[in-house]
Tab-separated table of C-alpha atoms in Angstrom:
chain	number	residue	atom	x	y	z
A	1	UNK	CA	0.443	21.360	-4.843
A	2	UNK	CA	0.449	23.565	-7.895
A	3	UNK	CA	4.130	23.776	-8.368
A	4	UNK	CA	7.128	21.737	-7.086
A	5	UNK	CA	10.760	22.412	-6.185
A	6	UNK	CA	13.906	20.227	-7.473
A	7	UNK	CA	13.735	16.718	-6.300
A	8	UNK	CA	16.612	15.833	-3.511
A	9	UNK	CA	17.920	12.869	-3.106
A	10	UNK	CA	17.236	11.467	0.311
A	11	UNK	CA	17.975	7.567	0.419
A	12	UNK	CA	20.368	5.927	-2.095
A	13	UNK	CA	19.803	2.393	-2.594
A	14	UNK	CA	23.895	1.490	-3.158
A	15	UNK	CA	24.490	3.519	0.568
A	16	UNK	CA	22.389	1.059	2.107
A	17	UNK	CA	22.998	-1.986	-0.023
A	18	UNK	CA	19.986	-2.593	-1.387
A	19	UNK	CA	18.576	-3.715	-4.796
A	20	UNK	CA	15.572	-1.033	-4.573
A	21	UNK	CA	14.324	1.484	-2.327
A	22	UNK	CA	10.634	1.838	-2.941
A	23	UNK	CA	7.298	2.329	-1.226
A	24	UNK	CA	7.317	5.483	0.618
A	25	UNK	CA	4.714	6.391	3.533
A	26	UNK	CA	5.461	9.902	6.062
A	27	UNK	CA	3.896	10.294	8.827
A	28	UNK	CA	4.582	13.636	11.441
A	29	UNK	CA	5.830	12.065	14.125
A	30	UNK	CA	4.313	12.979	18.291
A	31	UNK	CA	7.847	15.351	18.221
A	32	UNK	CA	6.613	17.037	15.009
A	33	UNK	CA	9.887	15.542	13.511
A	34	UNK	CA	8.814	13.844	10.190
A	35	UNK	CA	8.899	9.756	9.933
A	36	UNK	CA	9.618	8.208	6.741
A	37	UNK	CA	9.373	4.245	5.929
A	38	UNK	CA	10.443	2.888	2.845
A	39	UNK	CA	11.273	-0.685	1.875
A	40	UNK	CA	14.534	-2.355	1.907
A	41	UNK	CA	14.317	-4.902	-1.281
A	42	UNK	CA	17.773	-6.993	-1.010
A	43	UNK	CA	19.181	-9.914	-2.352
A	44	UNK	CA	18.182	-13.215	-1.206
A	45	UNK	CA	14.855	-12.587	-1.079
A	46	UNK	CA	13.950	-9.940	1.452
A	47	UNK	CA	11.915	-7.353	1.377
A	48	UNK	CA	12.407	-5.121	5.080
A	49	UNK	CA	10.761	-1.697	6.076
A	50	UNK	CA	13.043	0.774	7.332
A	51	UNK	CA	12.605	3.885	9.273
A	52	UNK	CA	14.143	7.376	8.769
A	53	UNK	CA	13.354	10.457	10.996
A	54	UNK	CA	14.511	14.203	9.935
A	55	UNK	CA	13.908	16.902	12.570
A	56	UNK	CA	14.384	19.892	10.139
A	57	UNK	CA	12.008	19.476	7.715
A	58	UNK	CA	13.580	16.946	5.507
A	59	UNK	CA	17.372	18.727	5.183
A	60	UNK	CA	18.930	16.032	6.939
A	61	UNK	CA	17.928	12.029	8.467
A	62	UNK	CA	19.159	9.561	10.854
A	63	UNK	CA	20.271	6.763	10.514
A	64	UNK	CA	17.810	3.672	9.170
A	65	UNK	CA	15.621	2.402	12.390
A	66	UNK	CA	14.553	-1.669	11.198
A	67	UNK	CA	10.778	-1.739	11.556
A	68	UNK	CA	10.450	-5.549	10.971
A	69	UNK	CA	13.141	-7.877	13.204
A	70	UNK	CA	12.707	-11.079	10.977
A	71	UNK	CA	13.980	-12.176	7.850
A	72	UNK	CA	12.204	-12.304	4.962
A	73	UNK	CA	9.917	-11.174	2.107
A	74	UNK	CA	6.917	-8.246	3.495
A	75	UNK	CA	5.498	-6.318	1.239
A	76	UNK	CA	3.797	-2.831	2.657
A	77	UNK	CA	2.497	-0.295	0.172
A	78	UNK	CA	3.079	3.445	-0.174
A	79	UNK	CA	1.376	5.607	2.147
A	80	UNK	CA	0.200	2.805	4.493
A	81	UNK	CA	1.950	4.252	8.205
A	82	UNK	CA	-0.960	4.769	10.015
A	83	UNK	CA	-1.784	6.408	13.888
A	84	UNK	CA	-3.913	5.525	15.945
A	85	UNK	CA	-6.241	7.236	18.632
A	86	UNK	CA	-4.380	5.691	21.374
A	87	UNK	CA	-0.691	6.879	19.567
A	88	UNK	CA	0.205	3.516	18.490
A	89	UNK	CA	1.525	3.675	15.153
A	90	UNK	CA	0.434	0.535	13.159
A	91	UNK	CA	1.437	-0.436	9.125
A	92	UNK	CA	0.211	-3.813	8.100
A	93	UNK	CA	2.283	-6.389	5.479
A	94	UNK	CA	2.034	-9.195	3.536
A	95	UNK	CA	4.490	-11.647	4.592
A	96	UNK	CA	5.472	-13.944	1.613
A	97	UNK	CA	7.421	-17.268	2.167
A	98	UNK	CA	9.962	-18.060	0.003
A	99	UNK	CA	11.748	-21.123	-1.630
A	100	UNK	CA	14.095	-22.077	-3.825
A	101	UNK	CA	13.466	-24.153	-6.922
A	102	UNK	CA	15.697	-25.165	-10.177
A	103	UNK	CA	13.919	-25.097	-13.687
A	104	UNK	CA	13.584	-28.164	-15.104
A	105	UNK	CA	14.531	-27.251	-18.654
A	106	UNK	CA	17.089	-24.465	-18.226
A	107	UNK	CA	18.604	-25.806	-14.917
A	108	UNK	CA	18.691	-22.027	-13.951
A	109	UNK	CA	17.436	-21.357	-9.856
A	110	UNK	CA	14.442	-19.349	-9.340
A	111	UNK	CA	13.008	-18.080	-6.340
A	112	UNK	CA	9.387	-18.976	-5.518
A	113	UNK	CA	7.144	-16.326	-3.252
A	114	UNK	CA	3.961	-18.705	-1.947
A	115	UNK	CA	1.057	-17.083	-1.308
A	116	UNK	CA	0.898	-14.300	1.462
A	117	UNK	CA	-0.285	-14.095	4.659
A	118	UNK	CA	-1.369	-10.651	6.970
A	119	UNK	CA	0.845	-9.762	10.083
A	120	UNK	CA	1.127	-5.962	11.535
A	121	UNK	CA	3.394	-4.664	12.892
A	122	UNK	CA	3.449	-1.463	15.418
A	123	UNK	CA	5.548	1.242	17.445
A	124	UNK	CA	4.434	2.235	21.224
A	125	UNK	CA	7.545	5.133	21.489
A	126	UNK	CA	6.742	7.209	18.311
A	127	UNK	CA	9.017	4.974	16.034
A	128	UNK	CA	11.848	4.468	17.972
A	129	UNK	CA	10.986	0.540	18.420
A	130	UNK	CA	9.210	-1.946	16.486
A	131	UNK	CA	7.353	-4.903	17.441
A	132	UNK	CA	5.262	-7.624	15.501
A	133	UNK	CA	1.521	-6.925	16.889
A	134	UNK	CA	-0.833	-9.740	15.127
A	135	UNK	CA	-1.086	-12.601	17.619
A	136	UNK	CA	-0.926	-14.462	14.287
A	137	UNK	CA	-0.420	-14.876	10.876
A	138	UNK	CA	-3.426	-13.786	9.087
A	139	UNK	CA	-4.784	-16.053	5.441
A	140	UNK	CA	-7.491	-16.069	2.682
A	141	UNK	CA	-8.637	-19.223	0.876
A	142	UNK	CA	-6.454	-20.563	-1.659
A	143	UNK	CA	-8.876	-21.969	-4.435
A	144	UNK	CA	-8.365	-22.982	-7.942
A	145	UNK	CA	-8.280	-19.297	-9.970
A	146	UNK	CA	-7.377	-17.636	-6.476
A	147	UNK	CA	-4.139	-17.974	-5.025
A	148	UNK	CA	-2.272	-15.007	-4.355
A	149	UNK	CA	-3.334	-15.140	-0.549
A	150	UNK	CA	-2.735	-11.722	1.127
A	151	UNK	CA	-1.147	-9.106	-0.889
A	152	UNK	CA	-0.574	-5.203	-0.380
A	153	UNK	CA	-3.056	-4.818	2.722
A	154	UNK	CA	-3.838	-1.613	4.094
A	155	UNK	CA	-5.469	-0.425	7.292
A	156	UNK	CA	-7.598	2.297	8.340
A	157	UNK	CA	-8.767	3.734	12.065
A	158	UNK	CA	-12.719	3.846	12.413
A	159	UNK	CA	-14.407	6.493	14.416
A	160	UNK	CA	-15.043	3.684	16.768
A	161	UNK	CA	-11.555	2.499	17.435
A	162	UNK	CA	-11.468	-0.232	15.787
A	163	UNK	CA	-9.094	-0.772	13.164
A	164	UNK	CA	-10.311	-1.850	9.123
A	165	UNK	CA	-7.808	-3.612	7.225
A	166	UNK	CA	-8.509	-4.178	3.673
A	167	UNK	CA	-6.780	-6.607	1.398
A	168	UNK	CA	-5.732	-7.092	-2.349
A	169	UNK	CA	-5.413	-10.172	-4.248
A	170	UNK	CA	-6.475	-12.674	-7.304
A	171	UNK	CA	-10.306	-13.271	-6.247
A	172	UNK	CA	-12.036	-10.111	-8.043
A	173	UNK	CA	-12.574	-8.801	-5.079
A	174	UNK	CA	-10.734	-7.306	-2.045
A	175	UNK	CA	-11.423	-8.926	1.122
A	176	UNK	CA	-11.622	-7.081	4.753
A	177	UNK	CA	-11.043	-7.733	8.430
A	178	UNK	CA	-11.184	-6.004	12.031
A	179	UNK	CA	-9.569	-5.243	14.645
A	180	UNK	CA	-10.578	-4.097	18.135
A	181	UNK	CA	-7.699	-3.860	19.903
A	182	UNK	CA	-5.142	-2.024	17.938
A	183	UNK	CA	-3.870	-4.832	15.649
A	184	UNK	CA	-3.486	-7.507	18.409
A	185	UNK	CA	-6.342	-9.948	16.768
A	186	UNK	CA	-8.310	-9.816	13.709
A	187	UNK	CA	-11.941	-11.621	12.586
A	188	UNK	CA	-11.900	-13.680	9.733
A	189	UNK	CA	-11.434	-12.299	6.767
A	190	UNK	CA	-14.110	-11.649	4.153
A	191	UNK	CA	-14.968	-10.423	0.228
A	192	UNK	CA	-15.728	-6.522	0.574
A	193	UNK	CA	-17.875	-3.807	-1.280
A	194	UNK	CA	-14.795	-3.013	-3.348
A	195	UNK	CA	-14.230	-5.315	-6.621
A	196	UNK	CA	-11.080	-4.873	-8.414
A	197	UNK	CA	-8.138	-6.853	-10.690
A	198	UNK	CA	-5.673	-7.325	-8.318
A	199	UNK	CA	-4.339	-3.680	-7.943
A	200	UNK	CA	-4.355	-1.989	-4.273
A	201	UNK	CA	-7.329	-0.394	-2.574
A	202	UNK	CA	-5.685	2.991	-1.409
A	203	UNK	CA	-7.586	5.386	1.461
A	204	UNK	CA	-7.596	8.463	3.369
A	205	UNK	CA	-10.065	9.764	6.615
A	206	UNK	CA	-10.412	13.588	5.376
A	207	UNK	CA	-10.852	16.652	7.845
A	208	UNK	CA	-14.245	16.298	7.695
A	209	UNK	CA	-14.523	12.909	8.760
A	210	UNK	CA	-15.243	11.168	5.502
A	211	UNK	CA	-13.367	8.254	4.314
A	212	UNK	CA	-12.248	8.563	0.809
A	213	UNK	CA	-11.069	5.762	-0.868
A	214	UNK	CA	-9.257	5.265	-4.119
A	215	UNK	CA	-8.897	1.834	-6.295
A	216	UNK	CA	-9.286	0.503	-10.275
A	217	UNK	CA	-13.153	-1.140	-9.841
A	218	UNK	CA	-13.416	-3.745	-12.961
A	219	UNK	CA	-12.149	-7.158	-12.109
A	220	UNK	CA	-9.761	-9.410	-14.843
A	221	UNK	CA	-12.390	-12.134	-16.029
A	222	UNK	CA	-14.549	-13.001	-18.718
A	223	UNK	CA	-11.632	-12.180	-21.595
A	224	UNK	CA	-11.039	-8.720	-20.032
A	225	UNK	CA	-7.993	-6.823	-22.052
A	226	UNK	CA	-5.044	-6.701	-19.915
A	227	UNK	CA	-2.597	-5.881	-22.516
A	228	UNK	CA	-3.698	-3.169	-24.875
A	229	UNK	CA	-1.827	-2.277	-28.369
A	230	UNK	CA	1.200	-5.144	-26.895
A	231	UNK	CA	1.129	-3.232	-23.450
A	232	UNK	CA	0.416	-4.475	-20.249
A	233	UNK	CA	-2.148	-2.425	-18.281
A	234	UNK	CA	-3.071	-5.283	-15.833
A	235	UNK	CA	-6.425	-3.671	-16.139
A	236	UNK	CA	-5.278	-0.934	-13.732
A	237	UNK	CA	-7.965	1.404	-15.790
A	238	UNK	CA	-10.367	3.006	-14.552
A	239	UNK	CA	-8.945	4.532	-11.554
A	240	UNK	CA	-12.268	5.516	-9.282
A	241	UNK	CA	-13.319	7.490	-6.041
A	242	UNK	CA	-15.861	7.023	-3.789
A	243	UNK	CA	-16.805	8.069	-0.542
A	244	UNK	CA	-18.012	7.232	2.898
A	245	UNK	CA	-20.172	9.490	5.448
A	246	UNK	CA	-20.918	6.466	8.171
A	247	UNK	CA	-17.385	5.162	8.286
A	248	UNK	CA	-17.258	2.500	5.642
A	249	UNK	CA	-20.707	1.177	6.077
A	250	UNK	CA	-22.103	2.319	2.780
A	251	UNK	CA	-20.173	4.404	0.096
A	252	UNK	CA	-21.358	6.851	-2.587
A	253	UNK	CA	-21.312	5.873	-6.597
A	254	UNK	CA	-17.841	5.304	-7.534
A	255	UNK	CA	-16.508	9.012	-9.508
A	256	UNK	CA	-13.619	8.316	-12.425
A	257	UNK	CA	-10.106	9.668	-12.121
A	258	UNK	CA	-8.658	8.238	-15.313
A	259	UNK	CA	-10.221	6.285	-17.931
A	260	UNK	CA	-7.673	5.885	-20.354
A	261	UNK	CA	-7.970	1.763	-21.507
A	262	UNK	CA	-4.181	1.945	-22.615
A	263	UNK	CA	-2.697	3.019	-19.278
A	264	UNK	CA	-2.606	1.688	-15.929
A	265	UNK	CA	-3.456	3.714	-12.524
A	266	UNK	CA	-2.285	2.662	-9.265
A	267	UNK	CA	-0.257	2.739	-6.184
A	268	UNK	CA	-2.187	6.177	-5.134
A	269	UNK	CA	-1.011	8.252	-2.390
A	270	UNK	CA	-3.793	10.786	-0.705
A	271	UNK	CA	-3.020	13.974	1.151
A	272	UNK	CA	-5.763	16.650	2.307
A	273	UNK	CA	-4.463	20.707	1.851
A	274	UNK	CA	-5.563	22.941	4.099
A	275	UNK	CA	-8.050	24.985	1.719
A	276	UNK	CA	-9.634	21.045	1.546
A	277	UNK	CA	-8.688	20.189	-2.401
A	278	UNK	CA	-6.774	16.844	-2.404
A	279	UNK	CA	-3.883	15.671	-4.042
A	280	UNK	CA	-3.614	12.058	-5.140
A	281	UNK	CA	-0.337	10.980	-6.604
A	282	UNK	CA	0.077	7.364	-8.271
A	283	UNK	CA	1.184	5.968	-11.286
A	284	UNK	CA	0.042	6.515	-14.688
A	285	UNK	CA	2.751	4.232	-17.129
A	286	UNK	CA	1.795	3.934	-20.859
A	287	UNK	CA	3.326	2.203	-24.191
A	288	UNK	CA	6.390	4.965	-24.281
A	289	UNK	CA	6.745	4.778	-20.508
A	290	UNK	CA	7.445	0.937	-20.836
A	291	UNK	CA	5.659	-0.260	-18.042
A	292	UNK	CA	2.830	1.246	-15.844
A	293	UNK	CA	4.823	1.650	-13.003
A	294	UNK	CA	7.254	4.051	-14.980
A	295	UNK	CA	5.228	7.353	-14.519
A	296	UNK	CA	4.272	9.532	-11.260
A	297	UNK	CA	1.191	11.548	-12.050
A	298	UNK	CA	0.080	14.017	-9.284
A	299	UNK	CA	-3.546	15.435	-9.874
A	300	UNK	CA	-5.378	17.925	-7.405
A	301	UNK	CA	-9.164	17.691	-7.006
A	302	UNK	CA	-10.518	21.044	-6.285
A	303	UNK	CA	-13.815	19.881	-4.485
A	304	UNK	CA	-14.331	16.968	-3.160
């Protein structure tokens, strides 16, 4: 992680008619080739995860495997492919309904995305086929000052098999559910440790068996700044880390990343080196970046 070659082009959004490409997760496949999922965003309102496998090292792909059969709108963060001790290979989405509505005073169509709802999806033959695992469609309360539903979740294997699933959206704080049998039914559900503004919670089990977890702490209320000197930082700022020795049960006193009030930090991906230093990549936009979105900052962490 201290130096970089030339970036290579590997999908281009026009060769397989898309709007945007975005939202990358790899994941070394049981054949050691590599897997990589991106999403599909594409005009009429869909939002797909696609497959891509390379079995020398990234020189060259196959064609697109489609990891989600239906139609629609499913959002599924960066770095969110996860395997699990059985082999099952499980991501987890937030499936957003769509409709069609005309502005009253412009007469101009927009699109409406309601509030979303969890379903995961999984892959039994390392990622050659793709099935919808969630015996059903998975919802948080819709309240007045919440109603986002589910957005961005993520999902994480615990040393006892079971499977945590943490989600983002309006309430202040992300909200958490379980699985114990790979995906196939969740409990209901409910706020978490982790408070935040509605940005993703982003994690990682390490070598040692720690779970470290990355995510912007302060929630948006009481007159909280979200747009600093006529930029918008969401309130993506701090960026934190914490860490868990007892699998998510208790964590350690949150450490700062960033701090800088007129940026926003977010979207982090996590991957151990072998020496143990980590290297989280996510976005860092300012004022001249025009929007927070607009910058990739990769930082390595010595000791952790």
């Amino acid at each position: 992680g201290e130096s970089f070659g030339t970036p290579f082009l590997i999908v281009d959004h026009v060769e397989v008619e898309a709007e945007n490409v975005m939202s990358v997760s790899l994941l070394r496949m049981a054949n050691h080739e590599i897997g990589l999922f991106y999403l599909k965003k594409s005009v009429g309102g869909q939002c797909i995860l696609y497959m891509i496998r390379s079995s020398d090292e990234g020189k060259s792909w196959s064609a697109p495997i489609r990891c989600i059969a239906e139609k629609g709108y499913f959002v599924v963060n960066n770095d969110r492919v996860i395997r699990t001790k059985s082999g099952r290979i499980l991501f987890a989405a937030a499936y957003h309904k769509t409709e069609e509505c005309c502005d009253q005073s412009t007469g101009i169509q927009r699109r409406i995305y309601k509030p979303g709802c969890l379903v995961v999806y999984g892959s039994d033959d390392d990622g050659f086929s793709w099935n919808r695992i969630s015996s059903e469609d998975i919802t948080l309360p819709i309240s007045r000052g919440s109603v986002t539903g589910v957005q961005e979740p993520g999902i994480l294997s615990l040393q006892d098999g079971s499977i945590w699933c943490y989600i983002r959206n309006d309430s202040g704080r992300h909200y958490e559910c379980f699985s114990q049998d790979e995906g196939v039914t969740w409990t209901r559900p409910l706020p978490s440790v982790f408070t935040g503004p509605g940005s993703p919670l982003c994690t990682k089990r390490l070598s040692d068996g720690r779970i470290l977890a990355v995510w912007n702490p302060i929630p948006n209320y009481n007159g909280r700044k979200t747009i600093v000197n006529e930029f918008r930082t969401a309130g993506r700022n701090p960026l934190v880390m914490a860490f868990s020795e007892d699998d998510g049960t208790t964590w350690t006193e949150p450490v700062v990343i960033e701090s800088d009030e007129s940026r926003g930090y977010c979207y982090t991906a996590i991957i151990e080196l072998e020496d143990g230093s980590v290297l989280l990549g996510y976005c860092a936009g300012g004022a001249e970046d025009k929007g927070i979105l607009n910058r990739l900052r990769i930082r390595k962490i010595n000791s952790v």
